[in-house]
Coordinates of C-alpha atoms in Angstrom, one line a residue:
X1 CA 54.4 110.4 164.0
X2 CA 52.7 109.5 160.7
X3 CA 54.4 107.0 158.4
X4 CA 53.7 106.1 154.8
X5 CA 54.2 102.4 153.9
X6 CA 54.7 101.9 150.1
X7 CA 54.2 98.2 149.3
X8 CA 51.9 95.9 151.3
X9 CA 53.2 92.5 150.2
X10 CA 54.7 89.9 152.5
X11 CA 57.4 92.0 154.1
X12 CA 55.4 95.2 153.8
X13 CA 52.6 93.6 155.8
X14 CA 55.0 92.6 158.6
X15 CA 56.5 96.1 158.8
X16 CA 53.0 97.7 158.8
X17 CA 52.0 95.5 161.7
X18 CA 55.1 96.4 163.6
X19 CA 54.7 100.1 163.0
X20 CA 50.9 100.1 163.7
X21 CA 51.4 98.9 167.3
X22 CA 54.5 101.1 168.0
X23 CA 53.9 103.6 170.8
X24 CA 55.6 106.4 168.9
X25 CA 53.7 105.9 165.7
X26 CA 50.3 107.6 165.6
X27 CA 49.1 106.5 162.2
X28 CA 50.0 104.9 158.9
X29 CA 49.1 105.5 155.3
X30 CA 49.4 102.3 153.2
X31 CA 49.5 102.0 149.5
X32 CA 50.3 99.3 147.0
X33 CA 50.2 98.6 143.3
X34 CA 47.4 96.2 144.2
X35 CA 44.9 98.7 145.8
X36 CA 42.7 96.0 147.2
X37 CA 45.6 94.4 149.1
X38 CA 46.5 97.8 150.7
X39 CA 42.9 98.5 151.6
X40 CA 42.4 95.1 153.2
X41 CA 45.5 95.5 155.3
X42 CA 44.5 99.0 156.3
X43 CA 41.1 97.8 157.5
X44 CA 42.7 95.0 159.5
X45 CA 45.1 97.4 161.2
X46 CA 42.7 100.3 161.6
X47 CA 44.9 102.5 159.4
X48 CA 44.4 104.5 156.2
X49 CA 44.8 103.3 152.6
X50 CA 45.9 105.6 149.8
X51 CA 45.0 105.1 146.1
X52 CA 48.7 105.6 145.1
X53 CA 52.1 106.9 145.9
X54 CA 51.2 110.5 145.1
X55 CA 48.7 110.6 147.9
X56 CA 51.4 109.4 150.4
X57 CA 53.4 112.5 149.7
X58 CA 50.4 114.9 149.2
X59 CA 48.6 113.9 152.4
X60 CA 51.6 114.4 154.5
X61 CA 53.8 112.0 156.4
X62 CA 56.8 112.2 158.7
X63 CA 58.7 109.3 157.1
X64 CA 58.4 106.7 154.4
X65 CA 58.9 102.9 154.5
X66 CA 59.6 101.3 151.1
X67 CA 58.8 97.6 150.6
X68 CA 57.9 97.6 146.9
X69 CA 59.5 95.6 144.1
X70 CA 63.2 96.4 143.9
X71 CA 62.7 98.1 140.5
X72 CA 60.9 101.0 142.2
X73 CA 63.2 101.5 145.2
X74 CA 65.6 104.0 143.7
X75 CA 62.9 106.3 142.3
X76 CA 61.0 106.3 145.5
X77 CA 64.1 107.0 147.6
X78 CA 64.8 110.0 145.4
X79 CA 61.3 111.3 145.6
X80 CA 61.3 111.0 149.4
X81 CA 64.7 112.7 149.6
X82 CA 63.4 115.6 147.5
X83 CA 60.4 115.9 149.9
X84 CA 62.8 116.0 152.8
X85 CA 61.6 112.8 154.3
X86 CA 63.6 110.1 156.1
X87 CA 63.3 106.7 154.4
X88 CA 63.5 103.1 155.5
X89 CA 64.0 100.8 152.4
X90 CA 64.3 97.1 152.0
X91 CA 67.5 96.0 150.3
X92 CA 68.7 96.6 147.7
X93 CA 68.6 100.3 146.7
X94 CA 68.7 99.1 143.1
X95 CA 70.0 96.1 141.2
X96 CA 72.8 98.1 139.5
X97 CA 75.5 100.4 140.7
X98 CA 74.4 103.5 138.7
X99 CA 70.9 103.4 140.1
X100 CA 72.3 102.9 143.6
X101 CA 74.7 105.7 143.3
X102 CA 72.1 108.1 142.0
X103 CA 69.7 107.4 144.9
X104 CA 72.5 107.8 147.4
X105 CA 73.5 111.1 145.9
X106 CA 70.0 112.4 146.0
X107 CA 69.7 111.5 149.8
X108 CA 73.1 113.1 150.5
X109 CA 72.3 116.2 148.5
X110 CA 69.0 116.6 150.4
X111 CA 70.6 115.9 153.7
X112 CA 67.9 113.3 154.6
X113 CA 68.1 109.8 156.1
X114 CA 68.2 106.5 154.2
X115 CA 68.1 103.5 156.5
X116 CA 68.6 100.2 154.7
X117 CA 66.9 97.0 155.7
X118 CA 69.7 94.6 156.5
X119 CA 67.9 92.9 159.3
X120 CA 70.8 90.6 160.4
X121 CA 72.5 93.6 162.0
X122 CA 69.6 93.4 164.5
X123 CA 69.7 89.7 165.2
X124 CA 70.9 88.7 168.7
X125 CA 73.2 86.0 167.3
X126 CA 75.1 88.3 164.9
X127 CA 75.3 91.0 167.5
X128 CA 76.9 88.5 169.9
X129 CA 79.4 87.5 167.2
X130 CA 80.3 91.1 166.6
X131 CA 80.9 91.6 170.3
X132 CA 83.1 88.4 170.5
X133 CA 85.2 89.8 167.6
X134 CA 85.4 93.4 168.7
X135 CA 86.1 92.5 172.4
X136 CA 89.2 90.4 171.5
X137 CA 87.6 87.2 172.9
X138 CA 88.5 85.3 169.7
X139 CA 92.0 86.7 169.4
X140 CA 93.2 87.2 165.9
X141 CA 90.4 86.2 163.6
X142 CA 91.7 83.8 160.8
X143 CA 88.6 82.2 159.3
X144 CA 84.9 83.0 158.8
X145 CA 82.3 80.7 157.2
X146 CA 78.9 82.1 156.3
X147 CA 76.0 80.4 154.7
X148 CA 72.4 81.0 153.7
X149 CA 70.3 78.1 152.5
X150 CA 66.7 78.5 151.5
X151 CA 64.5 75.5 152.0
X152 CA 62.9 75.9 148.6
X153 CA 63.2 78.1 145.5
X154 CA 61.3 81.4 145.0
X155 CA 58.5 81.6 142.5
X156 CA 59.6 81.2 138.9
X157 CA 58.4 84.7 138.0
X158 CA 60.6 86.2 140.7
X159 CA 63.9 84.9 139.5
X160 CA 64.5 87.3 136.6
X161 CA 63.6 90.2 138.9
X162 CA 65.7 89.1 141.8
X163 CA 69.1 90.2 140.5
X164 CA 70.5 86.7 141.1
X165 CA 71.7 84.7 144.0
X166 CA 74.6 87.0 144.9
X167 CA 72.6 90.2 144.9
X168 CA 69.4 88.8 146.3
X169 CA 70.6 86.3 149.0
X170 CA 74.3 86.4 149.6
X171 CA 74.2 90.2 149.8
X172 CA 73.0 89.7 153.4
X173 CA 76.1 87.6 154.2
X174 CA 78.4 90.2 152.6
X175 CA 76.8 93.0 154.6
X176 CA 76.9 91.2 157.9
X177 CA 80.4 89.9 157.3
X178 CA 81.6 93.5 157.2
X179 CA 79.5 94.5 160.2
X180 CA 80.6 91.7 162.4
X181 CA 84.3 91.8 161.6
X182 CA 84.7 95.5 161.1
X183 CA 86.9 94.8 158.1
X184 CA 86.6 95.5 154.4
X185 CA 86.6 92.8 151.7
X186 CA 89.4 93.3 149.2
X187 CA 88.9 90.5 146.7
X188 CA 86.6 87.6 145.9
X189 CA 86.6 84.4 143.9
X190 CA 83.1 83.1 143.1
X191 CA 81.6 80.0 141.5
X192 CA 78.0 78.9 140.9
X193 CA 76.1 75.9 139.9
X194 CA 72.8 75.8 137.9
X195 CA 72.6 72.0 138.0
X196 CA 69.2 72.1 139.7
X197 CA 65.8 72.9 138.2
X198 CA 65.8 74.3 134.7
X199 CA 64.2 77.6 135.8
X200 CA 67.5 78.9 137.2
X201 CA 69.3 78.4 133.9
X202 CA 66.4 80.0 132.0
X203 CA 66.7 83.0 134.3
X204 CA 70.5 83.2 133.8
X205 CA 70.9 82.5 137.5
X206 CA 72.5 79.8 139.7
X207 CA 70.8 77.7 142.4
X208 CA 73.9 77.2 144.5
X209 CA 77.0 79.5 144.9
X210 CA 80.2 79.6 146.8
X211 CA 82.6 82.5 147.4
X212 CA 86.1 82.8 148.9
X213 CA 86.7 86.4 150.2
X214 CA 89.8 88.0 151.5
X215 CA 89.5 90.7 154.2
X216 CA 91.8 93.7 154.4
X217 CA 93.7 92.2 157.4
X218 CA 94.2 88.9 155.6
X219 CA 91.4 87.0 157.3
X220 CA 89.8 84.4 154.9
X221 CA 86.1 84.0 154.6
X222 CA 83.8 81.7 152.7
X223 CA 80.1 82.4 151.9
X224 CA 77.8 79.8 150.4
X225 CA 74.1 79.9 149.4
X226 CA 71.6 77.6 147.9
X227 CA 67.9 77.7 147.0
X228 CA 67.4 74.0 147.4
X229 CA 68.1 73.0 151.1
X230 CA 65.3 70.5 151.6
X231 CA 66.1 70.0 155.3
X232 CA 65.0 73.6 156.2
X233 CA 66.1 77.2 156.2
X234 CA 69.7 77.4 157.4
X235 CA 71.6 80.6 158.1
X236 CA 74.8 80.4 160.1
X237 CA 78.2 82.2 160.5
X238 CA 81.2 80.5 162.1
X239 CA 84.1 82.7 163.3
X240 CA 87.4 81.1 164.3
X241 CA 90.3 82.9 166.0
X242 CA 93.5 82.0 167.6
X243 CA 91.9 82.0 171.1
X244 CA 88.3 80.8 170.5
X245 CA 85.5 80.3 168.0
X246 CA 81.8 81.0 167.9
X247 CA 78.8 80.2 165.7
X248 CA 75.7 82.2 164.8
X249 CA 72.5 80.3 164.0
X250 CA 73.2 77.0 165.8
X251 CA 70.2 76.1 168.0
X252 CA 67.5 73.5 168.4
X253 CA 65.9 74.6 165.1
X254 CA 69.0 74.4 162.9
X255 CA 68.2 72.0 160.1
X256 CA 71.2 69.8 160.4
X257 CA 71.8 66.3 161.7
X258 CA 75.0 64.9 163.1
X259 CA 76.3 61.5 162.0
X260 CA 78.3 61.1 165.3
X261 CA 76.9 58.5 167.7
X262 CA 76.8 61.1 170.5
X263 CA 75.9 64.1 168.3
X264 CA 72.8 66.2 168.9
X265 CA 69.5 65.0 167.4
X266 CA 68.0 66.6 164.3
X267 CA 65.7 69.5 164.8
X268 CA 62.1 68.6 165.5
X269 CA 60.9 71.9 164.0
X270 CA 63.5 73.3 161.6
X271 CA 63.3 76.9 160.5
X272 CA 61.0 77.2 157.4
X273 CA 62.1 80.6 156.1
X274 CA 63.7 84.0 156.7
X275 CA 60.5 85.7 158.0
X276 CA 60.2 83.1 160.8
X277 CA 64.0 83.0 161.6
X278 CA 64.5 86.8 161.7
X279 CA 61.1 87.9 163.0
X280 CA 62.5 89.7 166.1
X281 CA 65.3 91.3 164.0
X282 CA 62.7 92.7 161.5
X283 CA 60.9 94.3 164.4
X284 CA 64.1 95.6 166.0
X285 CA 65.2 97.3 162.8
X286 CA 61.8 99.1 162.5
X287 CA 62.1 100.2 166.1
X288 CA 65.5 101.6 165.3
X289 CA 64.2 103.5 162.3
X290 CA 61.6 105.2 164.5
X291 CA 64.3 106.2 166.9
X292 CA 66.4 107.6 164.0
X293 CA 63.4 109.6 162.8
X294 CA 62.9 110.9 166.3
X295 CA 66.6 112.0 166.5
X296 CA 67.3 109.5 169.3
X297 CA 70.1 107.5 167.5
X298 CA 72.4 107.6 164.5
X299 CA 71.5 105.8 161.3
X300 CA 72.7 102.2 161.9
X301 CA 72.8 101.2 158.2
X302 CA 72.9 104.0 155.6
X303 CA 73.0 103.9 151.8
X304 CA 76.8 103.7 151.6
X305 CA 76.7 100.5 153.7
X306 CA 74.2 99.0 151.2
X307 CA 76.5 100.1 148.3
X308 CA 79.4 98.2 149.7
X309 CA 77.4 95.0 149.9
X310 CA 76.2 95.5 146.3
X311 CA 79.8 96.1 145.1
X312 CA 80.8 92.7 146.7
X313 CA 77.9 91.0 144.9
X314 CA 78.9 92.7 141.6
X315 CA 82.4 91.4 142.1
X316 CA 81.1 87.9 142.6
X317 CA 79.1 88.0 139.4
X318 CA 82.1 89.2 137.5
X319 CA 84.2 86.5 139.1
X320 CA 81.7 83.8 138.3
X321 CA 81.4 84.8 134.6
X322 CA 85.1 85.3 134.0
X323 CA 86.3 82.5 136.3
X324 CA 88.9 84.6 138.0
X325 CA 89.6 86.5 141.3
X326 CA 88.2 90.0 141.2
X327 CA 89.5 92.8 143.4
X328 CA 86.9 95.2 144.8
X329 CA 88.9 98.0 143.3
X330 CA 87.7 96.9 139.9
X331 CA 84.1 97.6 140.9
X332 CA 82.9 101.3 140.6
X333 CA 81.5 103.0 143.7
X334 CA 84.2 105.2 145.1
X335 CA 86.0 105.0 148.4
X336 CA 84.6 102.2 150.6
X337 CA 82.6 103.1 153.6
X338 CA 84.0 102.0 157.0
X339 CA 82.3 99.0 158.3
X340 CA 80.3 100.1 161.3

């Protein structure tokens, strides 16, 4: 199998490393807007660098992995679909609903595969939570609390391109909330604060956000995020039911300290970022994509799943700006997919 990797930045480099050592991947063709960066990575891995995207398609590949800037995702997904190639793409498909829907329609018209990179679906902790919910161990689920806290803010130049805290960060919580519970979100009420560094206000973004979400069975969920969690990178999900409760992301590296006299000590080496925290999950999702391309498993996260997460993020932005609850039915995108 020959795979084209478009984009060799931070996450593209990680994916290229994973694919390069995969037993079912014979070779890679790498390209990037920064040609030198792609060439350097290709040399380190013993793979081939291409001058541009055109060569990826002209030289012939069996599948494409897209890890470019978000603004290029939809166009590249469409091009791969028209070429009949399966695609793995980092989230999101696009930063707006029209671009997302157009790309999905191209894939569905072509009958090809679009596997979206929501890596938390491949994390052992979230998989364990899903099993606890689906098996009935928790009983009727009544409360879910999700959080994503970055240790430090992204580069200033990235903020205007990110789509904002709901689309860039909390979108992972929205996706995995659906995946773990198997329920759809019917309405949201969102708030945000830009009281931190001025760069967030200048970008029209917030540095901290909170959302109350209602699921279609009445379960209540909260999701919070911040760019300014100095203690370390913190990603957790707590699920409470009438019989039991569980938590994802609580271990000896969770950056939280107890004030109780007999509480656990603070982490000696807290998580520093998402690449470290979710390293095994990133590898697992690429392994799954190879299996999808080989016809050995169904697509675990298609474009319609990504669309649902984006619709929730869009509802949150509308709620924050208009200071009111927003029903998901107000957000375009058609009939919701069924949470897998």
